[in-house]
Amino acid sequence: MSDSWYLIADIGGTNARFAMGDPCSDGIRNERTMSVADHPSFMSALQAYLDYIHESGNWAASPEAACLAVACPANREVISFTNSDWVIHRDDVALALSLPKLHVINDFAAIGHAVTALDERDWRQLGDGKVEPDQPIAVLGPGTGLGVCGVLPEGRRVHVIAGEGGHVDFAPVSDEEVEILRRLRTRFRRVSAERLLSGAGLSNIYWALTTLRDAQHRHASPADISAAALANDDPVAVEALEVFCRVLGAAAGNLALTFGARGGVYIAGGIAPRIVDFMAAGDFRERFLAKGRFRDYLNDIPTRVITRDNPGLFGALRFLKERH
């Protein structure tokens, strides 16, 4: 790795990931993940990372550039996170890093910058379909929230359409999903897709199903629910994860139609890679295809779960390399 370096970060509602990126290659080193809950502010976490690379002997003056991928709208001078109390002041961070400008992009925009450089080692395809070169790509992924973006490849560059598609209205398909929606509306009034397609969303589905089935609410956390489902230890947890995968498939299909995503649909985030076998064995792909007259259209579009570690850091690095 060269002496010059980029600071790259992928900051969600639960974890903040920092690393040093190589301007001359796709090399990433000194990755470090910090819990958002362990730091009162972003600046505290940033300083902890800078101290870490200094103490480990990897400090090489100031970075040439920096890109923060954030789980919230990124087009403001003062950035407030959707799912944490952190706030980022662009000018303060640029000053702390001795940079004239700080690049801040949406976390799923970072995934968008990464997808065209991924290969078959970095994802697992569910179902049929083949990528058409230079065609639109759709990206979505449940984690602490639900991220969404579109990608328009153009030669070596990509144009990423960043948005807040996780906050569109949830659209139930089955009678069961209608009943889940009714119960969630008593808690949230408006029910967005993220209210189901996220870690908290899995808990919401499980809660709704326990009330529907008059069953015991045995698990308090999304991790416990998914673990019980994967172990086949709780029939309501199994059903909750099945609903989660069906709703994710339907949302992916909607996004594929919206973008005309003949370049593929990529599923990112922290949840899908952990349940990919469950998704493959269940109704995810069938619900993706279940769009009436457009089933054949969607059948040609591949759906791929990104399994590469920290693709957001990789995307932030590629974003910087396109601009410097």
Tab-separated table of C-alpha atoms in Angstrom, residues 67-232:
chain	number	residue	atom	x	y	z
A	67	CYS	CA	-15.480	9.822	2.464
A	68	LEU	CA	-18.101	9.073	5.080
A	69	ALA	CA	-20.970	6.802	4.077
A	70	VAL	CA	-23.855	7.605	6.417
A	71	ALA	CA	-27.188	5.918	7.162
A	72	CYS	CA	-29.265	9.057	6.622
A	73	PRO	CA	-29.708	11.858	4.072
A	74	ALA	CA	-26.247	13.158	3.217
A	75	ASN	CA	-26.971	16.447	1.455
A	76	ARG	CA	-26.777	18.791	4.450
A	77	GLU	CA	-24.016	20.686	6.163
A	78	VAL	CA	-25.132	19.302	9.521
A	79	ILE	CA	-25.992	15.616	9.226
A	80	SER	CA	-28.374	14.022	11.728
A	81	PHE	CA	-28.695	10.250	11.789
A	82	THR	CA	-32.059	8.542	11.429
A	83	ASN	CA	-31.381	5.711	13.884
A	84	SER	CA	-28.885	7.227	16.344
A	85	ASP	CA	-28.202	10.480	18.191
A	86	TRP	CA	-24.978	11.222	16.344
A	87	VAL	CA	-24.574	14.475	14.413
A	88	ILE	CA	-21.814	15.268	11.900
A	89	HIS	CA	-20.726	18.834	11.181
A	90	ARG	CA	-18.942	18.688	7.825
A	91	ASP	CA	-16.677	21.686	8.442
A	92	ASP	CA	-15.590	20.438	11.868
A	93	VAL	CA	-14.617	17.027	10.500
A	94	ALA	CA	-12.781	18.514	7.508
A	95	LEU	CA	-10.857	20.806	9.858
A	96	ALA	CA	-9.969	17.921	12.180
A	97	LEU	CA	-8.592	15.981	9.194
A	98	SER	CA	-6.827	19.016	7.661
A	99	LEU	CA	-8.878	18.650	4.485
A	100	PRO	CA	-10.402	21.397	2.337
A	101	LYS	CA	-13.474	19.259	1.689
A	102	LEU	CA	-15.185	16.276	3.269
A	103	HIS	CA	-17.167	13.894	1.070
A	104	VAL	CA	-20.334	12.541	2.671
A	105	ILE	CA	-22.596	10.105	0.832
A	106	ASN	CA	-25.529	7.910	1.796
A	107	ASP	CA	-24.465	4.476	3.035
A	108	PHE	CA	-26.404	2.747	0.288
A	109	ALA	CA	-24.947	5.084	-2.291
A	110	ALA	CA	-21.624	3.608	-1.157
A	111	ILE	CA	-22.968	0.120	-1.839
A	112	GLY	CA	-24.027	1.404	-5.247
A	113	HIS	CA	-20.459	2.475	-6.005
A	114	ALA	CA	-19.260	-0.996	-4.998
A	115	VAL	CA	-21.634	-3.330	-6.854
A	116	THR	CA	-20.193	-3.026	-10.352
A	117	ALA	CA	-16.756	-4.044	-9.015
A	118	LEU	CA	-17.984	-7.139	-7.159
A	119	ASP	CA	-17.412	-10.634	-8.525
A	120	GLU	CA	-18.961	-14.037	-7.887
A	121	ARG	CA	-16.908	-14.452	-4.695
A	122	ASP	CA	-18.708	-11.441	-3.231
A	123	TRP	CA	-22.335	-12.463	-3.658
A	124	ARG	CA	-24.708	-15.423	-3.786
A	125	GLN	CA	-27.354	-15.519	-6.469
A	126	LEU	CA	-30.873	-16.667	-5.633
A	127	GLY	CA	-32.824	-17.958	-8.622
A	128	ASP	CA	-32.231	-17.470	-12.314
A	129	GLY	CA	-31.410	-14.387	-14.331
A	130	LYS	CA	-28.375	-12.901	-16.035
A	131	VAL	CA	-26.937	-9.416	-15.759
A	132	GLU	CA	-27.259	-7.235	-18.857
A	133	PRO	CA	-24.173	-4.966	-19.121
A	134	ASP	CA	-24.626	-1.210	-18.712
A	135	GLN	CA	-28.235	-1.596	-17.559
A	136	PRO	CA	-29.700	-0.137	-14.336
A	137	ILE	CA	-29.025	-1.912	-11.051
A	138	ALA	CA	-31.171	-1.808	-7.917
A	139	VAL	CA	-29.765	-2.136	-4.403
A	140	LEU	CA	-31.638	-2.580	-1.144
A	141	GLY	CA	-30.830	-4.014	2.218
A	142	PRO	CA	-32.254	-4.421	5.700
A	143	GLY	CA	-30.066	-3.716	8.700
A	144	THR	CA	-30.652	-1.204	11.469
A	145	GLY	CA	-32.840	0.476	8.828
A	146	LEU	CA	-33.709	-0.243	5.191
A	147	GLY	CA	-31.386	1.228	2.590
A	148	VAL	CA	-32.196	1.660	-1.099
A	149	CYS	CA	-30.419	3.090	-4.150
A	150	GLY	CA	-30.252	2.799	-7.911
A	151	VAL	CA	-27.120	2.506	-10.047
A	152	LEU	CA	-26.616	3.559	-13.669
A	153	PRO	CA	-23.305	2.159	-15.009
A	154	GLU	CA	-21.497	4.206	-17.641
A	155	GLY	CA	-18.203	2.681	-18.659
A	156	ARG	CA	-15.801	2.829	-15.707
A	157	ARG	CA	-17.984	5.302	-13.840
A	158	VAL	CA	-21.295	4.771	-12.152
A	159	HIS	CA	-24.079	7.203	-11.421
A	160	VAL	CA	-25.781	6.409	-8.138
A	161	ILE	CA	-29.308	7.537	-7.381
A	162	ALA	CA	-29.441	7.861	-3.606
A	163	GLY	CA	-32.803	8.141	-1.901
A	164	GLU	CA	-34.813	7.162	1.133
A	165	GLY	CA	-36.758	4.304	-0.411
A	166	GLY	CA	-36.857	2.447	2.890
A	167	HIS	CA	-39.485	4.909	4.054
A	168	VAL	CA	-42.027	4.265	1.303
A	169	ASP	CA	-45.370	2.821	2.430
A	170	PHE	CA	-45.455	-0.883	3.219
A	171	ALA	CA	-47.649	-2.657	0.651
A	172	PRO	CA	-49.124	-5.929	1.976
A	173	VAL	CA	-49.760	-8.676	-0.557
A	174	SER	CA	-51.379	-11.509	1.400
A	175	ASP	CA	-54.266	-11.528	3.865
A	176	GLU	CA	-51.758	-12.320	6.615
A	177	GLU	CA	-49.716	-9.245	5.741
A	178	VAL	CA	-52.869	-7.141	5.805
A	179	GLU	CA	-53.480	-8.326	9.372
A	180	ILE	CA	-49.863	-7.573	10.301
A	181	LEU	CA	-50.265	-4.081	8.854
A	182	ARG	CA	-53.432	-3.502	10.894
A	183	ARG	CA	-51.651	-4.392	14.098
A	184	LEU	CA	-48.579	-2.315	13.320
A	185	ARG	CA	-50.751	0.702	12.543
A	186	THR	CA	-51.933	0.644	16.162
A	187	ARG	CA	-48.313	1.240	17.159
A	188	PHE	CA	-47.000	3.489	14.404
A	189	ARG	CA	-50.020	4.965	12.559
A	190	ARG	CA	-48.030	5.080	9.299
A	191	VAL	CA	-46.197	1.849	8.488
A	192	SER	CA	-43.215	2.179	6.155
A	193	ALA	CA	-41.333	-0.669	4.501
A	194	GLU	CA	-38.573	-0.176	7.085
A	195	ARG	CA	-41.041	-0.998	9.870
A	196	LEU	CA	-40.848	-4.596	8.603
A	197	LEU	CA	-37.570	-4.776	6.687
A	198	SER	CA	-34.985	-4.049	9.381
A	199	GLY	CA	-33.810	-5.589	12.615
A	200	ALA	CA	-36.559	-3.798	14.505
A	201	GLY	CA	-38.877	-4.768	11.659
A	202	LEU	CA	-38.340	-8.460	12.307
A	203	SER	CA	-39.291	-7.807	15.931
A	204	ASN	CA	-42.394	-5.943	14.736
A	205	ILE	CA	-43.436	-8.877	12.554
A	206	TYR	CA	-42.869	-11.308	15.416
A	207	TRP	CA	-44.909	-9.155	17.820
A	208	ALA	CA	-47.773	-8.890	15.315
A	209	LEU	CA	-47.802	-12.647	14.724
A	210	THR	CA	-47.800	-13.481	18.441
A	211	THR	CA	-50.898	-11.311	18.835
A	212	LEU	CA	-52.505	-12.896	15.764
A	213	ARG	CA	-51.748	-16.427	16.957
A	214	ASP	CA	-52.378	-15.673	20.638
A	215	ALA	CA	-48.893	-17.118	21.206
A	216	GLN	CA	-46.244	-16.464	23.821
A	217	HIS	CA	-43.826	-13.650	22.997
A	218	ARG	CA	-40.657	-15.611	23.758
A	219	HIS	CA	-37.923	-13.480	22.155
A	220	ALA	CA	-37.080	-9.844	22.798
A	221	SER	CA	-34.399	-9.129	20.191
A	222	PRO	CA	-34.151	-9.581	16.411
A	223	ALA	CA	-31.049	-11.731	16.899
A	224	ASP	CA	-32.947	-14.072	19.226
A	225	ILE	CA	-35.894	-14.277	16.824
A	226	SER	CA	-33.731	-15.122	13.815
A	227	ALA	CA	-31.668	-17.604	15.846
A	228	ALA	CA	-34.835	-19.368	17.018
A	229	ALA	CA	-36.151	-19.426	13.461
A	230	LEU	CA	-32.936	-20.827	11.985
A	231	ALA	CA	-32.845	-23.475	14.730
A	232	ASN	CA	-36.538	-24.256	14.138
